[in-house]
């Protein structure tokens, strides 16, 4: 695939610059055709990065944007164990041919940089009067889960109020937060899912401003895998470079002299992580991780400087994302539609392990997958709600239930029901009499 022309300007360049300027608390000139109404401001912006946006400030911001713009709507999609709302913001088009992009922000409560970028983006997309922005939103629906872990954010913890890591729960769906997100993915069928996180550096091997990674799970359709890598390598990472930031591949330590990989410390293909679940569920997907550690004595002396830098790196990534979505929308939609349709053909292996850079062991490959799985009545009663949230279709079968593999969720089903799968929900009985 050709690399985007270096001389071309991103569709959202003036809008992104305005957003970054708001975060950095410095003025920037925008083209008249792309004017952005700045108010309301996030709590983070108002404090110039001295503190993160609070829950009440977020609620006020979202309500104000909702009132201001008929292209924005805010709905409550769930409630945490401690009673905090999980909100989904919808911005832009509703037409059948619309490309849908989902941003998931702050799954880990102690990683607020991506959340701030999402709140700023909601405000800017809702308030922009530019014709390019309006045109983009007429053919693109942006879904944003601005605070995916409200209880963790309130406590400053990675996990939710039960101490569970939401980003390890996208198969079992034990948490209210992961269940709400699964319903969004099922009901809206996003074409692109971007998961915004932060990380702690390990100098000198692992210290880029932003790390990114695509779905590594081998059950990801090849077309989606290619698109996800293109999003990373030809749009997001160049956007980081153009904004003056460094980038790399999440989980890969590199030699500080040669730049060559020396080890992999994270970023595997396990299916329960959102970046991988999203690929299995037919979306182009990307993980974006900004660096939390101070980069200089100035940032150590004034933490607000580091916070603003963290948010700016995420905004640059979103700039690349939106440009990608607009320029490759037809190819993206073809890839996601092809992935969904492939489940009905019933061909090809299903992998219970491995990654795109780590072949699955032979005993972790279902080379000739079953026709489906039978569940007892008790087994279905234990997991029926989770199957429904995953969008898996089942039918009555004697005293139990039958789950056919001939559906769009074909490559997900064994991960849920096969006793050999690492994170399976229940032991289904494979049906090999096709």
Short mmCIF file of C-alpha atoms in Angstrom, two decimals:
data_model
loop_
_atom_site.label_atom_id
_atom_site.label_comp_id
_atom_site.label_asym_id
_atom_site.label_seq_id
_atom_site.Cartn_x
_atom_site.Cartn_y
_atom_site.Cartn_z
CA UNK A 1 0.00 0.00 0.00
CA UNK A 2 1.34 3.47 -0.79
CA UNK A 3 2.51 5.68 2.00
CA UNK A 4 0.41 8.86 2.34
CA UNK A 5 1.95 11.77 0.49
CA UNK A 6 4.28 13.73 2.76
CA UNK A 7 3.02 17.04 1.40
CA UNK A 8 -0.67 16.34 2.07
CA UNK A 9 -2.22 17.99 5.11
CA UNK A 10 -4.44 15.90 7.39
CA UNK A 11 -8.16 16.60 7.17
CA UNK A 12 -8.20 17.55 10.85
CA UNK A 13 -4.91 19.41 11.08
CA UNK A 14 -6.36 22.83 12.06
CA UNK A 15 -8.83 21.17 14.43
CA UNK A 16 -6.11 19.06 16.03
CA UNK A 17 -3.85 22.07 16.41
CA UNK A 18 -6.62 23.94 18.14
CA UNK A 19 -7.14 21.03 20.51
CA UNK A 20 -3.43 20.78 21.31
CA UNK A 21 -3.25 24.53 21.81
CA UNK A 22 -6.08 24.34 24.32
CA UNK A 23 -4.22 21.65 26.23
CA UNK A 24 -0.98 23.58 26.13
CA UNK A 25 -2.75 26.83 27.01
CA UNK A 26 -1.17 28.71 24.09
CA UNK A 27 -2.90 30.46 21.18
CA UNK A 28 -2.89 29.07 17.65
CA UNK A 29 -4.28 30.49 14.44
CA UNK A 30 -6.83 28.34 12.62
CA UNK A 31 -8.07 28.78 9.09
CA UNK A 32 -11.40 30.62 8.98
CA UNK A 33 -13.00 27.61 7.31
CA UNK A 34 -11.96 25.45 10.25
CA UNK A 35 -12.80 27.76 13.16
CA UNK A 36 -13.44 25.99 16.45
CA UNK A 37 -15.52 27.39 19.29
CA UNK A 38 -13.35 26.74 22.33
CA UNK A 39 -15.88 26.73 25.22
CA UNK A 40 -16.67 24.77 27.23
CA UNK A 41 -13.26 23.79 28.52
CA UNK A 42 -12.30 20.64 30.34
CA UNK A 43 -11.23 20.91 33.95
CA UNK A 44 -7.75 19.87 32.81
CA UNK A 45 -7.58 22.71 30.30
CA UNK A 46 -8.89 25.28 32.77
CA UNK A 47 -6.19 24.23 35.22
CA UNK A 48 -3.49 24.18 32.49
CA UNK A 49 -2.76 20.57 33.43
CA UNK A 50 -2.49 21.16 37.18
CA UNK A 51 -5.16 18.52 37.73
CA UNK A 52 -7.15 16.06 35.66
CA UNK A 53 -10.79 16.67 34.74
CA UNK A 54 -13.05 15.61 37.62
CA UNK A 55 -16.26 13.60 37.32
CA UNK A 56 -18.49 16.65 37.87
CA UNK A 57 -16.46 18.64 35.31
CA UNK A 58 -16.83 15.83 32.80
CA UNK A 59 -20.58 15.66 33.36
CA UNK A 60 -20.88 19.41 32.87
CA UNK A 61 -18.74 19.36 29.72
CA UNK A 62 -20.71 16.54 28.10
CA UNK A 63 -24.03 18.17 28.94
CA UNK A 64 -22.88 21.47 27.45
CA UNK A 65 -21.65 19.87 24.23
CA UNK A 66 -24.85 17.86 23.96
CA UNK A 67 -26.93 21.05 24.30
CA UNK A 68 -24.78 22.98 21.85
CA UNK A 69 -24.67 20.53 18.95
CA UNK A 70 -27.35 18.49 17.21
CA UNK A 71 -24.58 16.21 15.97
CA UNK A 72 -23.77 15.07 19.54
CA UNK A 73 -25.77 12.83 21.88
CA UNK A 74 -24.84 11.39 25.27
CA UNK A 75 -26.41 8.25 26.71
CA UNK A 76 -25.90 6.18 29.83
CA UNK A 77 -24.98 2.63 28.84
CA UNK A 78 -24.31 1.14 32.26
CA UNK A 79 -23.56 1.69 35.92
CA UNK A 80 -20.48 0.67 37.88
CA UNK A 81 -20.61 -1.29 41.12
CA UNK A 82 -20.20 1.97 43.04
CA UNK A 83 -23.06 3.59 41.15
CA UNK A 84 -21.11 5.77 38.71
CA UNK A 85 -22.49 6.16 35.18
CA UNK A 86 -20.85 4.71 32.09
CA UNK A 87 -21.54 7.16 29.27
CA UNK A 88 -21.32 6.77 25.52
CA UNK A 89 -21.02 9.87 23.35
CA UNK A 90 -22.19 9.66 19.74
CA UNK A 91 -20.96 12.27 17.28
CA UNK A 92 -21.78 12.55 13.59
CA UNK A 93 -23.47 10.48 10.93
CA UNK A 94 -26.20 7.89 11.25
CA UNK A 95 -26.58 6.92 7.56
CA UNK A 96 -26.27 3.21 6.57
CA UNK A 97 -23.00 3.85 4.71
CA UNK A 98 -21.43 5.61 7.69
CA UNK A 99 -18.04 4.47 8.94
CA UNK A 100 -18.12 3.97 12.72
CA UNK A 101 -15.07 4.66 14.90
CA UNK A 102 -15.06 3.81 18.62
CA UNK A 103 -12.67 5.41 21.12
CA UNK A 104 -12.29 3.64 24.47
CA UNK A 105 -10.66 5.94 27.00
CA UNK A 106 -9.33 5.21 30.47
CA UNK A 107 -9.92 1.49 30.95
CA UNK A 108 -7.22 1.74 33.59
CA UNK A 109 -8.16 4.36 36.17
CA UNK A 110 -4.58 5.47 36.80
CA UNK A 111 -3.97 6.26 33.11
CA UNK A 112 -5.91 9.51 32.55
CA UNK A 113 -4.01 11.02 29.61
CA UNK A 114 -6.07 9.33 26.92
CA UNK A 115 -9.31 10.26 28.68
CA UNK A 116 -8.38 13.94 28.54
CA UNK A 117 -7.66 13.66 24.82
CA UNK A 118 -11.06 12.05 24.33
CA UNK A 119 -12.90 14.77 26.25
CA UNK A 120 -11.10 17.47 24.26
CA UNK A 121 -11.94 15.68 21.01
CA UNK A 122 -15.62 15.40 21.92
CA UNK A 123 -15.77 19.12 22.59
CA UNK A 124 -13.90 20.07 19.42
CA UNK A 125 -15.90 17.80 17.11
CA UNK A 126 -19.12 19.04 18.67
CA UNK A 127 -18.21 22.72 18.34
CA UNK A 128 -16.32 22.85 15.05
CA UNK A 129 -17.98 24.94 12.34
CA UNK A 130 -15.51 24.00 9.60
CA UNK A 131 -16.93 22.51 6.39
CA UNK A 132 -14.31 19.74 6.36
CA UNK A 133 -15.28 18.66 9.84
CA UNK A 134 -18.97 18.76 8.99
CA UNK A 135 -18.34 16.74 5.84
CA UNK A 136 -16.27 14.19 7.78
CA UNK A 137 -18.97 13.79 10.42
CA UNK A 138 -21.70 13.46 7.80
CA UNK A 139 -20.09 10.20 6.69
CA UNK A 140 -18.44 9.13 9.96
CA UNK A 141 -19.91 8.25 13.33
CA UNK A 142 -17.53 8.76 16.24
CA UNK A 143 -18.43 6.83 19.38
CA UNK A 144 -16.53 7.72 22.54
CA UNK A 145 -16.54 5.98 25.90
CA UNK A 146 -14.73 8.87 27.63
CA UNK A 147 -14.35 7.21 31.04
CA UNK A 148 -14.38 3.45 30.71
CA UNK A 149 -13.48 2.90 34.39
CA UNK A 150 -15.07 5.65 36.54
CA UNK A 151 -14.53 3.82 39.84
CA UNK A 152 -10.85 3.28 39.07
CA UNK A 153 -10.45 6.90 38.03
CA UNK A 154 -11.97 8.08 41.31
CA UNK A 155 -9.63 5.83 43.29
CA UNK A 156 -6.57 6.35 41.09
CA UNK A 157 -6.27 2.60 40.56
CA UNK A 158 -5.62 0.44 37.52
CA UNK A 159 -8.56 -1.86 38.24
CA UNK A 160 -12.19 -1.15 38.99
CA UNK A 161 -13.74 -1.09 42.47
CA UNK A 162 -13.36 -4.88 42.71
CA UNK A 163 -9.70 -4.62 41.73
CA UNK A 164 -10.41 -6.28 38.38
CA UNK A 165 -8.48 -5.26 35.29
CA UNK A 166 -11.19 -4.39 32.78
CA UNK A 167 -8.76 -4.88 29.91
CA UNK A 168 -8.45 -8.55 30.88
CA UNK A 169 -12.23 -9.06 30.95
CA UNK A 170 -13.35 -8.81 27.33
CA UNK A 171 -14.02 -12.55 27.08
CA UNK A 172 -15.44 -13.45 30.53
CA UNK A 173 -17.39 -10.16 30.87
CA UNK A 174 -17.52 -10.30 34.66
CA UNK A 175 -17.31 -6.54 35.13
CA UNK A 176 -20.11 -4.06 34.52
CA UNK A 177 -17.63 -1.95 32.54
CA UNK A 178 -16.64 -4.71 30.09
CA UNK A 179 -20.27 -5.79 29.71
CA UNK A 180 -21.35 -2.28 28.75
CA UNK A 181 -18.54 -2.05 26.20
CA UNK A 182 -19.38 -5.47 24.74
CA UNK A 183 -22.96 -4.32 24.18
CA UNK A 184 -21.71 -1.22 22.36
CA UNK A 185 -19.51 -3.32 20.06
CA UNK A 186 -22.37 -5.76 19.41
CA UNK A 187 -25.01 -3.11 18.74
CA UNK A 188 -22.97 -0.53 16.81
CA UNK A 189 -20.52 -2.86 15.01
CA UNK A 190 -17.69 -0.29 14.91
CA UNK A 191 -15.35 -0.52 11.94
CA UNK A 192 -12.40 0.88 13.93
CA UNK A 193 -11.70 0.60 17.66
CA UNK A 194 -8.89 2.54 19.34
CA UNK A 195 -8.01 1.87 22.98
CA UNK A 196 -6.15 4.69 24.74
CA UNK A 197 -3.77 3.85 27.61
CA UNK A 198 -0.57 5.02 29.31
CA UNK A 199 2.62 3.23 30.34
CA UNK A 200 5.67 3.63 32.58
CA UNK A 201 9.00 3.81 30.75
CA UNK A 202 12.00 1.54 31.28
CA UNK A 203 15.03 3.52 30.04
CA UNK A 204 16.94 3.07 27.88
CA UNK A 205 15.06 0.21 26.20
CA UNK A 206 11.48 1.37 26.39
CA UNK A 207 10.93 5.12 26.56
CA UNK A 208 9.15 6.45 23.46
CA UNK A 209 6.55 9.21 23.78
CA UNK A 210 3.85 6.90 22.41
CA UNK A 211 3.67 3.18 21.73
CA UNK A 212 1.09 1.58 19.46
CA UNK A 213 0.08 -1.98 18.61
CA UNK A 214 -2.45 -3.72 16.40
CA UNK A 215 -4.33 -6.99 17.16
CA UNK A 216 -1.81 -9.81 17.37
CA UNK A 217 -4.36 -12.58 17.90
CA UNK A 218 -4.12 -14.96 14.92
CA UNK A 219 -7.91 -15.23 14.65
CA UNK A 220 -8.02 -11.65 13.36
CA UNK A 221 -9.05 -11.62 9.71
CA UNK A 222 -6.04 -10.97 7.50
CA UNK A 223 -7.64 -7.90 5.91
CA UNK A 224 -8.25 -6.36 9.34
CA UNK A 225 -4.74 -7.20 10.47
CA UNK A 226 -3.32 -5.42 7.44
CA UNK A 227 -5.52 -2.37 7.95
CA UNK A 228 -4.61 -2.20 11.64
CA UNK A 229 -0.91 -2.24 10.83
CA UNK A 230 -1.44 0.44 8.19
CA UNK A 231 -3.27 2.59 10.72
CA UNK A 232 -0.28 2.25 13.04
CA UNK A 233 2.59 2.56 10.61
CA UNK A 234 1.32 4.92 7.92
CA UNK A 235 -1.01 7.22 9.84
CA UNK A 236 -0.60 7.29 13.61
CA UNK A 237 3.18 7.02 13.88
CA UNK A 238 3.76 9.63 11.13
CA UNK A 239 1.30 11.93 12.93
CA UNK A 240 3.39 11.54 16.09
CA UNK A 241 6.58 12.33 14.18
CA UNK A 242 5.01 15.39 12.56
CA UNK A 243 3.97 16.62 16.02
CA UNK A 244 7.55 16.20 17.30
CA UNK A 245 7.01 12.98 19.28
CA UNK A 246 8.75 9.60 19.14
CA UNK A 247 6.87 6.32 18.77
CA UNK A 248 7.40 2.58 18.76
CA UNK A 249 5.69 -0.77 19.04
CA UNK A 250 4.08 -1.53 22.37
CA UNK A 251 5.76 -4.24 24.43
CA UNK A 252 8.96 -4.37 22.38
CA UNK A 253 12.21 -3.33 24.07
CA UNK A 254 14.82 -2.03 21.65
CA UNK A 255 18.58 -1.55 21.75
CA UNK A 256 19.21 2.17 22.44
CA UNK A 257 22.10 2.22 19.94
CA UNK A 258 20.89 0.11 17.02
CA UNK A 259 17.16 0.44 17.52
CA UNK A 260 16.80 -3.31 17.01
CA UNK A 261 14.32 -5.32 19.12
CA UNK A 262 15.94 -7.12 22.07
CA UNK A 263 12.91 -8.61 23.86
CA UNK A 264 9.13 -8.59 24.08
CA UNK A 265 7.79 -7.69 27.51
CA UNK A 266 4.08 -7.26 26.68
CA UNK A 267 1.69 -7.05 23.73
CA UNK A 268 0.83 -10.70 23.13
CA UNK A 269 -2.14 -12.21 21.34
CA UNK A 270 -4.37 -13.23 24.24
CA UNK A 271 -7.98 -12.84 23.24
CA UNK A 272 -9.29 -11.20 26.41
CA UNK A 273 -7.44 -7.88 25.79
CA UNK A 274 -9.55 -5.31 23.95
CA UNK A 275 -7.11 -4.73 21.10
CA UNK A 276 -7.30 -8.46 20.32
CA UNK A 277 -10.99 -8.94 21.09
CA UNK A 278 -11.74 -6.05 18.73
CA UNK A 279 -9.88 -7.73 15.89
CA UNK A 280 -11.71 -11.02 16.46
CA UNK A 281 -14.98 -9.04 16.48
CA UNK A 282 -14.33 -7.66 12.99
CA UNK A 283 -12.83 -4.24 13.71
CA UNK A 284 -9.64 -2.53 12.66
CA UNK A 285 -8.04 -1.99 16.05
CA UNK A 286 -5.18 -0.15 17.69
CA UNK A 287 -3.74 0.30 21.16
CA UNK A 288 -2.17 3.71 21.92
CA UNK A 289 0.00 4.15 25.05
CA UNK A 290 1.46 7.52 26.09
CA UNK A 291 4.44 7.77 28.44
CA UNK A 292 3.68 8.87 32.01
CA UNK A 293 7.27 9.43 33.23
CA UNK A 294 8.82 12.93 33.29
CA UNK A 295 11.05 13.59 30.30
CA UNK A 296 13.06 16.46 31.76
CA UNK A 297 13.99 18.35 34.91
CA UNK A 298 11.36 20.90 33.91
CA UNK A 299 8.63 18.20 33.90
CA UNK A 300 9.87 16.87 37.23
CA UNK A 301 9.67 20.37 38.70
CA UNK A 302 6.27 21.08 37.16
CA UNK A 303 4.17 17.92 36.68
CA UNK A 304 1.61 19.91 34.66
CA UNK A 305 4.14 20.10 31.82
CA UNK A 306 4.33 16.32 31.66
CA UNK A 307 0.57 15.93 31.84
CA UNK A 308 0.10 18.31 28.93
CA UNK A 309 2.70 16.43 26.90
CA UNK A 310 0.94 13.11 27.61
CA UNK A 311 -2.38 14.46 26.36
CA UNK A 312 -0.77 16.05 23.31
CA UNK A 313 0.73 12.73 22.20
CA UNK A 314 -2.72 11.14 22.36
CA UNK A 315 -4.25 14.03 20.41
CA UNK A 316 -1.63 13.55 17.70
CA UNK A 317 -2.56 9.86 17.52
CA UNK A 318 -6.24 10.78 17.12
CA UNK A 319 -5.34 13.19 14.35
CA UNK A 320 -3.71 10.31 12.47
CA UNK A 321 -6.69 8.08 13.20
CA UNK A 322 -9.24 10.52 11.78
CA UNK A 323 -7.19 11.09 8.66
CA UNK A 324 -6.92 7.32 8.17
CA UNK A 325 -10.66 6.83 8.68
CA UNK A 326 -11.52 9.47 6.11
CA UNK A 327 -9.00 8.44 3.45
CA UNK A 328 -9.51 4.67 3.64
CA UNK A 329 -13.18 4.41 4.57
CA UNK A 330 -14.13 2.25 1.58
CA UNK A 331 -11.28 -0.19 2.17
CA UNK A 332 -12.01 -0.29 5.89
CA UNK A 333 -15.69 -1.06 5.34
CA UNK A 334 -14.83 -3.74 2.80
CA UNK A 335 -12.43 -5.36 5.28
CA UNK A 336 -14.88 -5.35 8.19
CA UNK A 337 -17.76 -6.60 6.04
CA UNK A 338 -15.56 -9.33 4.59
CA UNK A 339 -14.51 -10.43 8.06
CA UNK A 340 -18.13 -10.72 9.22
CA UNK A 341 -19.18 -12.62 6.10
CA UNK A 342 -16.28 -15.07 6.37
CA UNK A 343 -17.77 -16.59 9.51
CA UNK A 344 -20.61 -18.09 7.49
CA UNK A 345 -18.34 -20.02 5.12
CA UNK A 346 -17.18 -22.35 7.91
CA UNK A 347 -13.65 -22.77 6.57
CA UNK A 348 -10.18 -22.35 8.01
CA UNK A 349 -8.54 -23.08 11.38
CA UNK A 350 -9.26 -21.46 14.72
CA UNK A 351 -6.34 -20.70 17.00
CA UNK A 352 -6.42 -21.23 20.77
CA UNK A 353 -3.03 -19.58 21.23
CA UNK A 354 -0.20 -17.85 19.45
CA UNK A 355 0.17 -14.40 17.93
CA UNK A 356 1.14 -12.83 14.61
CA UNK A 357 4.78 -12.98 15.73
CA UNK A 358 4.55 -16.28 17.66
CA UNK A 359 3.07 -19.26 15.81
CA UNK A 360 0.59 -21.32 17.82
CA UNK A 361 1.75 -24.75 18.97
CA UNK A 362 0.13 -27.58 17.00
CA UNK A 363 -2.01 -28.59 19.98
CA UNK A 364 -3.37 -25.02 20.14
CA UNK A 365 -4.76 -25.09 16.60
CA UNK A 366 -8.22 -26.38 15.69
CA UNK A 367 -7.22 -27.32 12.16
CA UNK A 368 -10.65 -28.81 11.49
CA UNK A 369 -13.00 -26.94 13.82
CA UNK A 370 -16.28 -28.54 14.89
CA UNK A 371 -19.61 -27.65 13.30
CA UNK A 372 -20.74 -26.18 16.60
CA UNK A 373 -21.00 -26.74 20.35
CA UNK A 374 -23.78 -28.21 22.45
CA UNK A 375 -24.43 -26.77 25.90
CA UNK A 376 -26.47 -28.31 28.67
CA UNK A 377 -29.36 -26.30 30.07
CA UNK A 378 -27.30 -25.56 33.18
CA UNK A 379 -24.27 -24.62 31.12
CA UNK A 380 -26.28 -22.21 28.99
CA UNK A 381 -27.94 -20.71 32.06
CA UNK A 382 -24.46 -19.89 33.39
CA UNK A 383 -23.21 -18.17 30.22
CA UNK A 384 -26.25 -17.24 28.14
CA UNK A 385 -26.07 -13.56 29.00
CA UNK A 386 -22.38 -13.40 28.09
CA UNK A 387 -22.97 -15.16 24.77
CA UNK A 388 -25.70 -12.65 23.97
CA UNK A 389 -23.41 -9.73 24.83
CA UNK A 390 -20.80 -11.20 22.50
CA UNK A 391 -23.41 -11.38 19.75
CA UNK A 392 -23.28 -15.19 19.58
CA UNK A 393 -26.48 -16.75 18.24
CA UNK A 394 -27.79 -20.03 19.71
CA UNK A 395 -30.89 -22.20 19.33
CA UNK A 396 -32.71 -24.75 21.49
CA UNK A 397 -31.43 -28.30 21.09
CA UNK A 398 -33.24 -30.99 23.06
CA UNK A 399 -32.70 -30.31 26.74
CA UNK A 400 -29.95 -27.81 26.00
CA UNK A 401 -28.73 -25.31 23.44
CA UNK A 402 -26.77 -25.57 20.20
CA UNK A 403 -24.30 -22.92 19.04
CA UNK A 404 -23.51 -23.28 15.35
CA UNK A 405 -20.14 -22.16 14.05
CA UNK A 406 -21.78 -20.80 10.89
CA UNK A 407 -22.16 -17.21 12.03
CA UNK A 408 -20.06 -14.07 12.04
CA UNK A 409 -18.68 -14.94 15.51
CA UNK A 410 -17.20 -18.20 14.20
CA UNK A 411 -13.63 -17.58 15.37
CA UNK A 412 -14.81 -16.28 18.73
CA UNK A 413 -17.05 -19.23 19.60
CA UNK A 414 -14.31 -21.82 20.36
CA UNK A 415 -12.54 -19.24 22.54
CA UNK A 416 -15.73 -19.07 24.61
CA UNK A 417 -16.88 -22.70 24.58
CA UNK A 418 -13.99 -25.05 23.88
CA UNK A 419 -12.51 -26.53 27.06
CA UNK A 420 -9.03 -26.26 25.52
CA UNK A 421 -9.28 -22.45 25.21
CA UNK A 422 -7.43 -20.58 27.94
CA UNK A 423 -10.26 -18.23 28.94
CA UNK A 424 -13.33 -20.28 27.94
CA UNK A 425 -16.62 -19.63 29.74
CA UNK A 426 -17.99 -23.17 29.88
CA UNK A 427 -17.11 -26.61 28.54
CA UNK A 428 -19.21 -27.04 25.42
CA UNK A 429 -19.52 -30.40 23.67
CA UNK A 430 -17.96 -30.14 20.17
CA UNK A 431 -20.20 -31.35 17.34
CA UNK A 432 -18.12 -32.93 14.60
CA UNK A 433 -20.97 -34.48 12.60
CA UNK A 434 -21.15 -31.76 9.97
#
